[in-house]
Amino acid sequence: MPLTIKRHKRMAVNICLSVLIGTFPIVCGIVTLHSLANRTLEQQSESATKAAIQQFNAMLDSAEGATSDTYRLAGSPCEDVQFLLREQATQRLFVRTVGVTLNDEFYCSSLFGKFFEHIRPTDYVNGQLLLSFGNVVTPDIPVLIYRKSENEKGALAVIDGRYVKNVLQHTGKGGNSVLIVGPRWMSSSGHVFTAEHKKFPIAETRISSKKYFFSVASGFNSGEVLRHIEKNYIDLFGVFIFLGLSAGAFTYWTLGRAIPPSQELKRALSAGEFIPYIQPIVSAEDESWIGAEILMRWNHSSDGLVSPDLFIPYAEHSGLIVPMTQSIMMQVAKQLAPISQKLSKGFHIGFNISNHHCHDIELIHDCQYFLNAFPKDSITLVLEITEREIIEPGATTYELFDRLNNMGVKIALDDFGTGHSSLDYLRKFKVDYLKIDKSFVSMIGEDSLSTHIIESILALSEKINLSVVAEGIETPEQQKYLKERKVKYLQGYLYSRPLPLDIFIEKINQASINNQAQAQLSNS
Ligand SMILES: Nc1nc2c(ncn2[C@@H]2O[C@H](COP(=O)(O)O[C@H]3[C@@H](O)[C@H](n4cnc5c(=O)[nH]c(N)nc54)O[C@@H]3COP(=O)(O)O)[C@@H](O)[C@H]2O)c(=O)[nH]1
């Protein structure tokens, strides 16, 4: 339904909504893939840590075995135990050197035989494990030393750091793992550091061995989540993009589809968007407000105030004009009844009634409801029938107009002279007023044909004793012309534009206050 010029605004709203809805699956996709990638990396990091712990435990089991078998030999001369130490170093997996200590003096090694080095048990975590930067044999290659002692006797088993490095490299699964022994830690590059190991930024898992005094930490560097998504879920991401684009396009298409006019009118009716405006009709004598015409407006939720020319034809076509008019009549009754005593006696309130309504006996009840809302005889209800739609009168129509007449409801023939059926109407129904169409009034002084038509309407109305209302008066010249020809009732922008009901009521209240003040002044 072509409503107003606010199409650009609506299109912008449609685009924004479509983009918003289209973005939703993409954002959901990113969040889902992000948490999926995080979860996978966490699992990888956990399994890498567990695998490393298992392997380090196995290495230290081997070292533990070597020291258990040899520490009792401590105190015996080196020549006597050297062979046994070598046997252990050769047979035990991962163990490179085995040695014995007495009173913390390392005096015999499988590699050198007689040897001398002082041992500080406090260097060992819990007196058991030391991650060393290197030793005499390989000063550049870190070693992991296991120590076993009982009283003054002790044994040491040295594990080559290259085994440790290997484990860290192979269990890492694309991430990083480190071995932490007390205050030192070894990276997968095989270097030993003394500073505290910083947490991995992504998916860090840190587990301590239940058998020995070390822990392993694994995790990933920053950016790994995105790299993981790019590597593993790029197809899935494509699916989310596709869903987003489809949702956006579908939304745009759905919003852009024209809603059937009747559906839109029904929605507006139940939302109470049809509201009455009111245009005063003045007496030619003193220009006082002796009546008013009710004009419907659509207070559209997004388009603002819509002119009736844009929706009345659809409303008439769909038959919805009847409930719409009923709604307007109820609103006017509700708002004007409380101030009826401030209106001039018998104030005329005119409603435009369409063809549909003239075939519906319901109109009687609508008018009765309206009249009942006001004190008896305080107002005059006028139904304006337009020539735009031709009324084909049937039995119901005649009965309807008879009953309306008996109820005191007046009939005005609107847009008189513009259609072909005006005279026909005059013959068939009891008409009370003729309304000269504004198209003739606007031509006063400019077009001789229009003024001839006005003269003819006035002559006719005089003959058949009908009151005339001239509408569309905009200039003092038009007013003067009509007053000179004894037109009794005048309507047009010259007096007032159609007003919202509350403004009209405000003006009536103000006029009533002014009148009272005037009366008091003249009494005093
Ligand atoms: N069936 C129904 N029809 C209705 C209802 N409410 C309005 N209408 C019809 O819609 C047409 C347009 O109405 P609107 O835009 O409200 O225009 C009215 C006046 O605003 C306008 N007018 C009044 N004075 C002047 C003026 O000095 N100059 C000027 N250019 N226009 C003026 O005229 C319209 C009143 O026309 P009419 O009803 O013929 O007296 C219009 O055809 C309405 O009838 C409704 O509730 N039901």
Coordinates of C-alpha atoms and ligand atoms in Angstrom, one line a residue:
M1 CA 0.0 0.0 0.0
P2 CA 1.6 3.3 -1.0
L3 CA 1.5 5.2 2.2
T4 CA 3.9 8.1 2.5
I5 CA 7.2 9.3 1.2
K6 CA 9.2 7.6 4.0
R7 CA 10.2 4.8 1.8
H8 CA 13.9 5.5 2.1
K9 CA 13.7 5.4 5.9
R10 CA 11.9 2.0 5.7
M11 CA 14.5 0.7 3.3
A12 CA 17.3 1.8 5.6
V13 CA 15.5 0.0 8.5
N14 CA 15.1 -3.1 6.4
I15 CA 18.7 -3.1 5.5
C16 CA 19.8 -2.6 9.1
L17 CA 17.5 -5.4 10.3
S18 CA 18.7 -7.8 7.5
V19 CA 22.4 -7.0 8.3
L20 CA 21.6 -7.6 12.0
I21 CA 19.9 -10.9 11.4
G22 CA 22.5 -12.0 8.8
T23 CA 25.3 -11.3 11.2
F24 CA 23.7 -13.4 13.9
P25 CA 24.6 -16.9 12.5
I26 CA 28.1 -15.6 11.7
V27 CA 28.7 -14.3 15.2
C28 CA 27.3 -17.6 16.6
G29 CA 29.6 -19.5 14.2
I30 CA 32.6 -17.6 15.4
V31 CA 31.8 -18.1 19.1
T32 CA 31.1 -21.8 18.5
L33 CA 34.3 -22.4 16.5
H34 CA 36.3 -20.5 19.0
S35 CA 35.1 -22.6 21.9
L36 CA 35.4 -25.8 19.8
A37 CA 39.0 -24.9 19.0
N38 CA 39.7 -23.9 22.6
R39 CA 38.3 -27.2 23.8
T40 CA 40.3 -29.2 21.3
L41 CA 43.5 -27.4 22.3
E42 CA 42.8 -28.0 26.0
Q43 CA 42.4 -31.7 25.3
Q44 CA 45.6 -31.8 23.2
S45 CA 47.5 -30.0 25.9
E46 CA 46.1 -32.3 28.6
S47 CA 47.0 -35.5 26.7
A48 CA 50.5 -34.1 25.9
T49 CA 51.1 -33.4 29.5
K50 CA 49.9 -36.9 30.6
A51 CA 52.1 -38.6 28.0
A52 CA 55.1 -36.6 29.1
I53 CA 54.5 -37.4 32.8
Q54 CA 54.3 -41.1 31.9
Q55 CA 57.6 -41.0 30.0
F56 CA 59.5 -39.1 32.6
N57 CA 58.1 -41.4 35.3
A58 CA 59.5 -44.4 33.2
M59 CA 62.9 -42.7 32.9
L60 CA 63.0 -42.0 36.6
D61 CA 61.8 -45.5 37.4
S62 CA 64.9 -46.7 35.5
A63 CA 67.1 -44.2 37.5
E64 CA 65.5 -45.3 40.7
G65 CA 66.2 -49.0 39.9
A66 CA 69.9 -48.2 39.2
T67 CA 70.3 -46.3 42.5
S68 CA 68.4 -48.9 44.5
D69 CA 70.7 -51.6 43.3
T70 CA 73.9 -49.6 44.0
Y71 CA 73.5 -47.3 47.0
R72 CA 74.3 -50.1 49.5
L73 CA 77.7 -50.4 47.8
A74 CA 78.7 -47.0 49.0
G75 CA 81.6 -47.1 51.4
S76 CA 83.3 -50.0 49.5
P77 CA 86.5 -49.1 47.6
C78 CA 85.8 -47.7 44.1
E79 CA 87.8 -50.5 42.4
D80 CA 85.4 -53.0 43.9
V81 CA 82.2 -51.4 42.8
Q82 CA 83.2 -49.7 39.6
F83 CA 82.3 -52.7 37.5
L84 CA 78.9 -53.1 39.1
L85 CA 78.2 -49.4 38.5
R86 CA 79.1 -49.7 34.8
E87 CA 76.8 -52.7 34.5
Q88 CA 73.9 -50.6 35.8
A89 CA 74.7 -47.7 33.5
T90 CA 74.7 -50.0 30.5
Q91 CA 71.7 -52.0 31.4
R92 CA 69.4 -49.3 32.6
L93 CA 67.4 -47.5 29.9
F94 CA 68.0 -43.7 29.7
V95 CA 70.7 -43.8 32.5
R96 CA 74.0 -42.5 31.3
T97 CA 76.1 -42.6 34.5
V98 CA 75.7 -44.1 37.9
G99 CA 77.8 -43.2 40.9
V100 CA 78.0 -43.7 44.7
T101 CA 78.4 -41.2 47.5
L102 CA 79.5 -41.5 51.1
N103 CA 78.8 -38.7 53.5
D104 CA 77.7 -36.6 50.4
E105 CA 81.1 -37.1 48.7
F106 CA 80.7 -38.4 45.2
Y107 CA 83.8 -40.7 45.1
C108 CA 83.1 -43.3 42.4
S109 CA 81.4 -43.0 39.0
S110 CA 80.6 -45.7 36.3
L111 CA 82.3 -43.4 33.8
F112 CA 85.5 -42.2 35.5
G113 CA 85.9 -44.7 38.2
K114 CA 87.5 -42.8 41.1
F115 CA 86.2 -39.3 41.2
F116 CA 85.7 -36.5 43.6
E117 CA 82.8 -34.1 43.9
H118 CA 81.0 -32.7 46.9
I119 CA 77.2 -33.2 46.8
R120 CA 74.8 -30.6 48.4
P121 CA 71.5 -32.6 49.1
T122 CA 69.7 -29.2 49.4
D123 CA 70.3 -28.6 45.6
Y124 CA 68.0 -31.6 45.0
V125 CA 64.2 -31.2 45.2
N126 CA 63.3 -33.0 48.4
G127 CA 66.8 -34.4 48.3
Q128 CA 65.8 -36.5 45.3
L129 CA 65.8 -34.7 41.9
L130 CA 68.0 -32.1 40.3
L131 CA 67.7 -30.5 36.8
S132 CA 71.3 -29.5 36.1
F133 CA 72.6 -27.2 33.3
G134 CA 75.3 -29.8 32.5
N135 CA 78.0 -31.8 34.2
V136 CA 81.8 -32.4 33.8
V137 CA 81.4 -34.8 30.9
T138 CA 78.9 -32.7 28.9
P139 CA 78.9 -29.1 30.3
D140 CA 76.5 -27.9 27.5
I141 CA 74.0 -30.7 27.8
P142 CA 71.5 -30.5 30.7
V143 CA 71.1 -33.6 32.8
L144 CA 68.4 -34.9 35.2
I145 CA 70.0 -36.4 38.3
Y146 CA 68.2 -38.8 40.6
R147 CA 69.6 -39.3 44.1
K148 CA 68.9 -42.0 46.6
S149 CA 70.4 -42.0 50.1
E150 CA 70.2 -43.7 53.4
N151 CA 72.2 -42.5 56.4
E152 CA 75.7 -41.7 55.1
K153 CA 75.3 -43.9 51.9
G154 CA 73.9 -42.7 48.6
A155 CA 73.8 -43.2 44.9
L156 CA 73.2 -41.0 41.9
A157 CA 71.8 -41.8 38.4
V158 CA 72.3 -39.3 35.6
I159 CA 69.7 -39.1 32.8
D160 CA 70.9 -37.4 29.6
G161 CA 68.9 -34.1 28.9
R162 CA 68.6 -35.1 25.3
Y163 CA 66.1 -37.8 26.3
V164 CA 64.1 -35.2 28.2
K165 CA 64.2 -32.8 25.2
N166 CA 63.0 -35.6 22.9
V167 CA 60.0 -36.4 25.1
L168 CA 59.1 -32.7 25.4
Q169 CA 59.3 -32.3 21.6
H170 CA 57.3 -35.4 20.7
T171 CA 54.5 -35.2 23.1
G172 CA 53.9 -31.5 22.4
K173 CA 51.4 -32.1 19.5
G174 CA 51.9 -28.7 17.9
G175 CA 52.0 -27.0 21.3
N176 CA 54.8 -26.5 23.9
S177 CA 55.6 -28.7 26.9
V178 CA 58.2 -28.0 29.6
L179 CA 59.6 -30.1 32.5
I180 CA 59.6 -28.3 35.8
V181 CA 61.8 -29.5 38.6
G182 CA 61.8 -27.3 41.7
P183 CA 62.9 -23.8 40.7
R184 CA 64.2 -24.8 37.3
W185 CA 62.5 -25.8 34.1
M186 CA 63.5 -27.2 30.7
S187 CA 62.0 -26.1 27.4
S188 CA 61.4 -28.4 24.4
S189 CA 64.5 -26.7 22.8
G190 CA 66.6 -28.4 25.6
H191 CA 67.5 -25.3 27.5
V192 CA 67.3 -25.0 31.3
F193 CA 66.0 -21.8 32.9
T194 CA 65.9 -20.8 36.5
A195 CA 63.2 -18.1 36.4
E196 CA 59.7 -19.1 37.2
H197 CA 57.9 -20.6 34.2
K198 CA 55.3 -18.2 32.8
K199 CA 51.8 -19.6 32.1
F200 CA 51.1 -20.5 28.5
P201 CA 48.6 -18.0 27.1
I202 CA 46.3 -20.7 25.7
A203 CA 45.0 -23.9 27.1
E204 CA 47.7 -24.5 29.7
T205 CA 47.7 -27.8 31.6
R206 CA 50.0 -28.4 34.5
I207 CA 50.3 -31.8 36.1
S208 CA 52.6 -33.0 38.9
S209 CA 53.9 -36.5 38.9
K210 CA 52.6 -38.6 41.7
K211 CA 55.8 -40.6 42.0
Y212 CA 58.6 -38.1 41.7
F213 CA 59.1 -34.4 42.4
F214 CA 58.5 -32.8 39.0
S215 CA 55.7 -31.4 37.0
V216 CA 55.0 -30.9 33.3
A217 CA 53.2 -27.9 31.8
S218 CA 51.9 -27.8 28.3
G219 CA 50.0 -25.2 26.3
F220 CA 49.9 -23.0 23.2
N221 CA 51.1 -19.6 22.2
S222 CA 48.8 -16.6 21.4
G223 CA 47.1 -16.8 18.0
E224 CA 46.9 -20.6 18.1
V225 CA 43.1 -20.6 18.4
L226 CA 42.8 -18.7 15.1
R227 CA 45.4 -20.8 13.4
H228 CA 43.5 -23.9 14.6
I229 CA 40.2 -22.6 13.2
E230 CA 41.9 -21.7 9.9
K231 CA 43.5 -25.1 9.6
N232 CA 40.7 -27.4 10.8
Y233 CA 37.3 -25.6 10.6
I234 CA 37.5 -23.3 7.6
D235 CA 34.8 -25.4 5.8
L236 CA 32.5 -25.1 8.8
F237 CA 33.1 -21.4 9.0
G238 CA 32.1 -21.2 5.3
V239 CA 28.8 -22.9 6.3
F240 CA 28.1 -20.2 8.9
I241 CA 28.9 -17.4 6.4
F242 CA 26.5 -19.0 4.0
L243 CA 23.8 -19.3 6.7
G244 CA 24.4 -15.6 7.6
L245 CA 24.1 -14.4 4.0
S246 CA 21.0 -16.5 3.4
A247 CA 19.3 -15.3 6.6
G248 CA 20.1 -11.7 5.8
A249 CA 18.9 -12.1 2.2
F250 CA 15.7 -13.9 3.3
T251 CA 15.0 -11.2 5.9
Y252 CA 15.5 -8.4 3.3
W253 CA 13.2 -10.2 0.9
T254 CA 10.5 -10.9 3.5
L255 CA 10.6 -7.3 4.8
G256 CA 10.5 -5.9 1.3
R257 CA 7.5 -8.0 0.3
A258 CA 4.4 -5.9 0.0
I259 CA 2.0 -6.8 2.9
P260 CA -1.5 -7.1 1.5
P261 CA -3.3 -3.8 2.3
S262 CA -6.2 -5.4 4.1
Q263 CA -3.8 -7.2 6.4
E264 CA -1.9 -4.0 7.2
L265 CA -5.3 -2.2 7.8
K266 CA -6.5 -4.9 10.1
R267 CA -3.2 -4.7 12.1
A268 CA -3.6 -0.9 12.3
L269 CA -7.2 -1.2 13.4
S270 CA -6.5 -3.5 16.3
A271 CA -3.5 -1.4 17.2
G272 CA -5.8 1.6 17.5
E273 CA -3.8 3.5 14.8
F274 CA -6.9 5.2 13.2
I275 CA -7.7 8.4 15.0
P276 CA -10.2 11.2 14.5
Y277 CA -9.2 14.8 13.4
I278 CA -11.8 17.4 13.5
Q279 CA -12.4 20.5 11.3
P280 CA -14.8 23.2 12.5
I281 CA -17.7 24.4 10.4
V282 CA -18.6 28.1 11.1
S283 CA -21.8 30.0 10.9
A284 CA -21.6 32.6 8.0
E285 CA -23.4 35.0 10.3
D286 CA -20.8 35.4 13.1
E287 CA -18.2 32.8 12.3
S288 CA -18.9 30.9 15.5
W289 CA -18.3 27.2 15.5
I290 CA -21.7 25.6 15.0
G291 CA -20.4 22.1 13.9
A292 CA -17.5 20.1 12.7
E293 CA -16.5 17.4 10.3
I294 CA -14.6 14.3 11.6
L295 CA -11.8 13.3 9.3
M296 CA -9.9 10.1 9.8
R297 CA -6.1 9.9 10.1
W298 CA -3.9 6.9 10.3
N299 CA -1.3 7.4 13.0
H300 CA 1.1 4.8 11.4
S301 CA 3.6 3.2 13.8
S302 CA 6.5 3.9 11.5
D303 CA 5.3 6.2 8.8
G304 CA 3.7 8.8 11.1
L305 CA 0.4 10.6 10.1
V306 CA -1.0 9.2 6.9
S307 CA -3.6 11.1 4.8
P308 CA -6.9 9.4 4.3
D309 CA -6.6 9.7 0.5
L310 CA -3.9 7.0 0.7
F311 CA -5.8 4.4 2.7
I312 CA -9.6 5.1 2.5
P313 CA -9.9 3.6 -1.0
Y314 CA -8.3 0.3 0.3
A315 CA -10.5 0.4 3.4
E316 CA -13.6 0.8 1.3
H317 CA -12.6 -1.9 -1.1
S318 CA -11.9 -4.4 1.7
G319 CA -15.0 -3.5 3.7
L320 CA -12.8 -2.5 6.7
I321 CA -14.1 1.0 6.4
V322 CA -17.1 0.0 8.6
P323 CA -15.1 -1.1 11.7
M324 CA -12.7 1.8 11.1
T325 CA -15.6 4.3 11.1
Q326 CA -17.1 2.6 14.2
S327 CA -13.8 3.0 16.0
I328 CA -13.6 6.7 15.1
M329 CA -17.2 7.3 16.2
M330 CA -16.5 5.7 19.6
Q331 CA -13.3 7.7 20.1
V332 CA -15.2 11.0 19.3
A333 CA -18.1 10.1 21.6
K334 CA -15.6 9.3 24.4
Q335 CA -13.7 12.5 24.1
L336 CA -16.4 15.1 23.1
A337 CA -19.2 13.9 25.4
P338 CA -17.6 15.3 28.6
I339 CA -17.4 18.8 27.1
S340 CA -20.7 18.7 25.2
Q341 CA -22.2 21.5 27.5
K342 CA -19.4 23.8 26.2
L343 CA -20.4 23.3 22.5
S344 CA -23.1 25.4 20.9
K345 CA -26.6 23.9 21.3
G346 CA -27.3 21.2 18.7
F347 CA -23.6 21.3 17.6
H348 CA -23.3 19.3 14.3
I349 CA -20.8 16.5 14.3
G350 CA -20.4 15.0 10.8
F351 CA -18.9 11.6 9.9
N352 CA -18.1 10.5 6.4
I353 CA -20.0 7.3 5.8
S354 CA -19.1 5.0 2.9
N355 CA -21.3 2.8 0.7
H356 CA -20.6 -0.4 2.7
H357 CA -21.9 1.2 5.9
C358 CA -25.1 2.3 4.1
H359 CA -26.1 -1.3 3.5
D360 CA -25.4 -2.4 7.0
I361 CA -28.2 -2.1 9.6
E362 CA -25.4 -2.0 12.2
L363 CA -25.2 1.7 11.3
I364 CA -28.3 2.3 13.4
H365 CA -26.7 0.9 16.5
D366 CA -23.5 2.8 15.8
C367 CA -25.5 6.1 15.6
Q368 CA -27.6 5.2 18.6
Y369 CA -24.4 4.4 20.6
F370 CA -23.0 7.8 19.6
L371 CA -26.1 9.8 20.4
N372 CA -26.5 8.0 23.8
A373 CA -23.1 9.1 24.8
F374 CA -24.2 12.8 24.8
P375 CA -26.9 14.5 26.8
K376 CA -30.2 14.4 24.9
D377 CA -30.4 17.0 22.0
S378 CA -27.0 18.5 22.9
I379 CA -25.6 17.6 19.6
T380 CA -26.8 16.8 16.0
L381 CA -25.3 13.8 14.3
V382 CA -24.7 14.3 10.6
L383 CA -23.8 11.5 8.2
E384 CA -21.9 12.7 5.1
I385 CA -22.5 10.5 2.1
T386 CA -20.0 10.9 -0.7
E387 CA -20.6 10.7 -4.4
R388 CA -17.3 8.9 -4.9
E389 CA -19.0 5.6 -4.3
I390 CA -22.4 5.1 -5.8
I391 CA -24.9 3.7 -3.4
E392 CA -27.2 1.1 -4.9
P393 CA -30.1 1.4 -2.6
G394 CA -31.9 -1.8 -1.6
A395 CA -34.6 -2.6 0.9
T396 CA -32.1 -2.4 3.8
T397 CA -30.8 1.0 2.7
Y398 CA -34.3 2.6 2.6
E399 CA -35.2 1.1 6.0
L400 CA -31.9 2.3 7.3
F401 CA -32.3 5.9 6.2
D402 CA -36.0 6.0 7.4
R403 CA -34.9 4.8 10.9
L404 CA -31.9 7.3 10.9
N405 CA -34.3 10.1 10.0
N406 CA -36.7 9.1 12.9
M407 CA -33.7 9.1 15.3
G408 CA -33.0 12.7 14.2
V409 CA -29.8 11.9 12.4
K410 CA -29.2 14.3 9.5
I411 CA -27.8 13.4 6.0
A412 CA -25.4 15.7 4.1
L413 CA -24.6 15.1 0.5
D414 CA -20.8 15.5 0.3
D415 CA -18.8 16.6 -2.8
F416 CA -22.0 17.8 -4.3
G417 CA -21.8 18.3 -8.1
T418 CA -18.7 16.2 -8.6
G419 CA -20.4 12.9 -9.4
H420 CA -23.3 11.8 -11.5
S421 CA -25.7 10.6 -8.8
S422 CA -26.3 13.7 -6.7
L423 CA -29.7 14.5 -8.1
D424 CA -30.6 10.8 -7.9
Y425 CA -29.7 10.8 -4.2
L426 CA -31.8 13.8 -3.6
R427 CA -34.8 12.0 -5.1
K428 CA -34.3 8.7 -3.2
F429 CA -33.2 9.8 0.3
K430 CA -34.2 12.5 2.6
V431 CA -31.2 14.8 2.5
D432 CA -30.7 17.7 4.9
Y433 CA -27.6 19.4 3.7
L434 CA -25.7 19.9 0.5
K435 CA -21.9 20.3 0.7
I436 CA -20.5 22.3 -2.2
D437 CA -17.2 20.6 -3.2
K438 CA -14.0 22.5 -2.6
S439 CA -13.0 22.1 -6.2
F440 CA -15.8 24.6 -7.2
V441 CA -15.0 26.9 -4.2
S442 CA -11.4 27.2 -5.1
M443 CA -12.3 28.4 -8.6
I444 CA -14.5 31.3 -7.4
G445 CA -13.4 34.4 -9.3
E446 CA -11.2 32.5 -11.6
D447 CA -13.4 30.1 -13.6
S448 CA -16.9 31.1 -14.8
L449 CA -18.1 27.5 -15.2
S450 CA -17.4 26.7 -11.5
T451 CA -19.3 29.9 -10.4
H452 CA -22.2 28.9 -12.7
I453 CA -22.3 25.5 -11.0
I454 CA -22.2 27.1 -7.5
E455 CA -25.1 29.4 -8.6
S456 CA -27.1 26.4 -9.8
I457 CA -26.5 24.4 -6.6
L458 CA -27.6 27.4 -4.5
A459 CA -30.7 27.9 -6.7
L460 CA -31.6 24.2 -6.4
S461 CA -31.1 24.1 -2.6
E462 CA -33.3 27.1 -2.2
K463 CA -36.0 25.5 -4.3
I464 CA -36.0 22.2 -2.4
N465 CA -35.3 23.9 0.9
L466 CA -31.9 22.5 1.7
S467 CA -29.2 24.1 3.8
V468 CA -25.8 24.5 2.1
V469 CA -22.3 24.0 3.5
A470 CA -19.5 25.3 1.4
E471 CA -16.1 23.6 2.0
G472 CA -12.6 24.4 1.1
I473 CA -12.8 28.1 1.8
E474 CA -9.3 29.5 1.9
T475 CA -9.5 33.2 1.0
P476 CA -11.6 36.2 2.2
E477 CA -12.7 36.6 -1.5
Q478 CA -14.3 33.1 -1.5
Q479 CA -15.9 33.8 1.9
K480 CA -17.3 37.2 0.7
Y481 CA -18.7 35.6 -2.5
L482 CA -20.4 32.8 -0.5
K483 CA -21.7 35.1 2.3
E484 CA -23.2 37.4 -0.4
R485 CA -25.1 34.4 -1.8
K486 CA -26.5 33.6 1.7
V487 CA -24.6 30.3 2.2
K488 CA -25.2 29.6 5.9
Y489 CA -22.4 27.3 6.8
L490 CA -18.7 27.6 5.9
Q491 CA -15.7 25.2 6.2
G492 CA -12.1 25.6 5.2
Y493 CA -8.5 26.5 6.1
L494 CA -9.6 30.1 6.4
Y495 CA -11.2 29.2 9.7
S496 CA -9.3 26.2 10.8
R497 CA -7.4 23.2 9.4
P498 CA -8.4 19.8 10.7
L499 CA -7.2 19.5 14.3
P500 CA -6.3 16.6 16.6
L501 CA -9.2 16.2 19.0
D502 CA -7.3 17.2 22.1
I503 CA -6.3 20.6 20.5
F504 CA -10.0 21.1 19.4
I505 CA -11.1 20.4 23.0
E506 CA -8.4 22.8 24.4
K507 CA -9.7 25.5 22.1
I508 CA -13.3 24.9 23.1
N509 CA -12.3 25.0 26.8
Q510 CA -10.4 28.3 26.2
A511 CA -13.4 29.8 24.4
S512 CA -15.7 28.8 27.2
I513 CA -13.4 30.4 29.8
N514 CA -13.3 33.6 27.6
N515 CA -17.1 33.6 27.3
Q516 CA -17.5 33.3 31.1
A517 CA -15.1 36.1 31.7
Q518 CA -16.9 38.2 29.1
A519 CA -20.3 37.5 30.8
Q520 CA -18.9 38.4 34.2
L521 CA -17.5 41.7 32.8
S522 CA -20.8 42.7 31.2
N523 CA -22.8 41.7 34.4
S524 CA -20.6 43.9 36.6
Ligands
LIG1 N1 -15.2 7.2 4.3 C1 -14.5 8.1 4.9 N2 -13.8 9.0 4.2 C2 -13.0 9.9 4.9 C3 -12.9 9.9 6.3 N3 -12.1 10.9 6.7 C4 -11.7 11.5 5.6 N4 -12.2 10.9 4.5 C5 -12.1 11.3 3.1 O1 -10.8 11.4 2.7 C6 -10.6 12.4 1.8 C7 -9.5 13.3 2.2 O2 -9.7 13.9 3.4 P1 -8.8 14.9 4.1 O3 -7.4 14.8 3.6 O4 -9.1 14.9 5.6 O5 -9.2 16.3 3.5 C8 -10.3 16.9 4.1 C9 -10.0 18.3 4.5 O6 -8.8 18.3 5.2 C10 -9.9 19.0 3.2 N5 -10.1 20.5 3.4 C11 -10.9 21.1 4.3 N6 -10.8 22.4 4.1 C12 -9.9 22.7 3.1 C13 -9.4 23.8 2.5 O7 -9.7 24.9 2.8 N7 -8.5 23.6 1.4 C14 -8.2 22.3 1.0 N8 -7.3 22.2 0.1 N9 -8.6 21.2 1.6 C15 -9.5 21.4 2.6 O8 -11.0 18.5 2.5 C16 -11.3 17.2 2.9 C17 -12.7 17.1 3.3 O9 -13.4 16.6 2.3 P2 -14.9 16.1 2.3 O10 -14.9 14.8 3.2 O11 -15.2 15.8 1.0 O12 -15.7 17.2 3.0 C18 -11.9 13.2 1.8 O13 -12.6 12.9 0.6 C19 -12.6 12.7 2.9 O14 -14.0 12.6 2.7 C20 -13.7 8.9 7.0 O15 -13.7 8.9 8.3 N10 -14.4 8.1 6.3

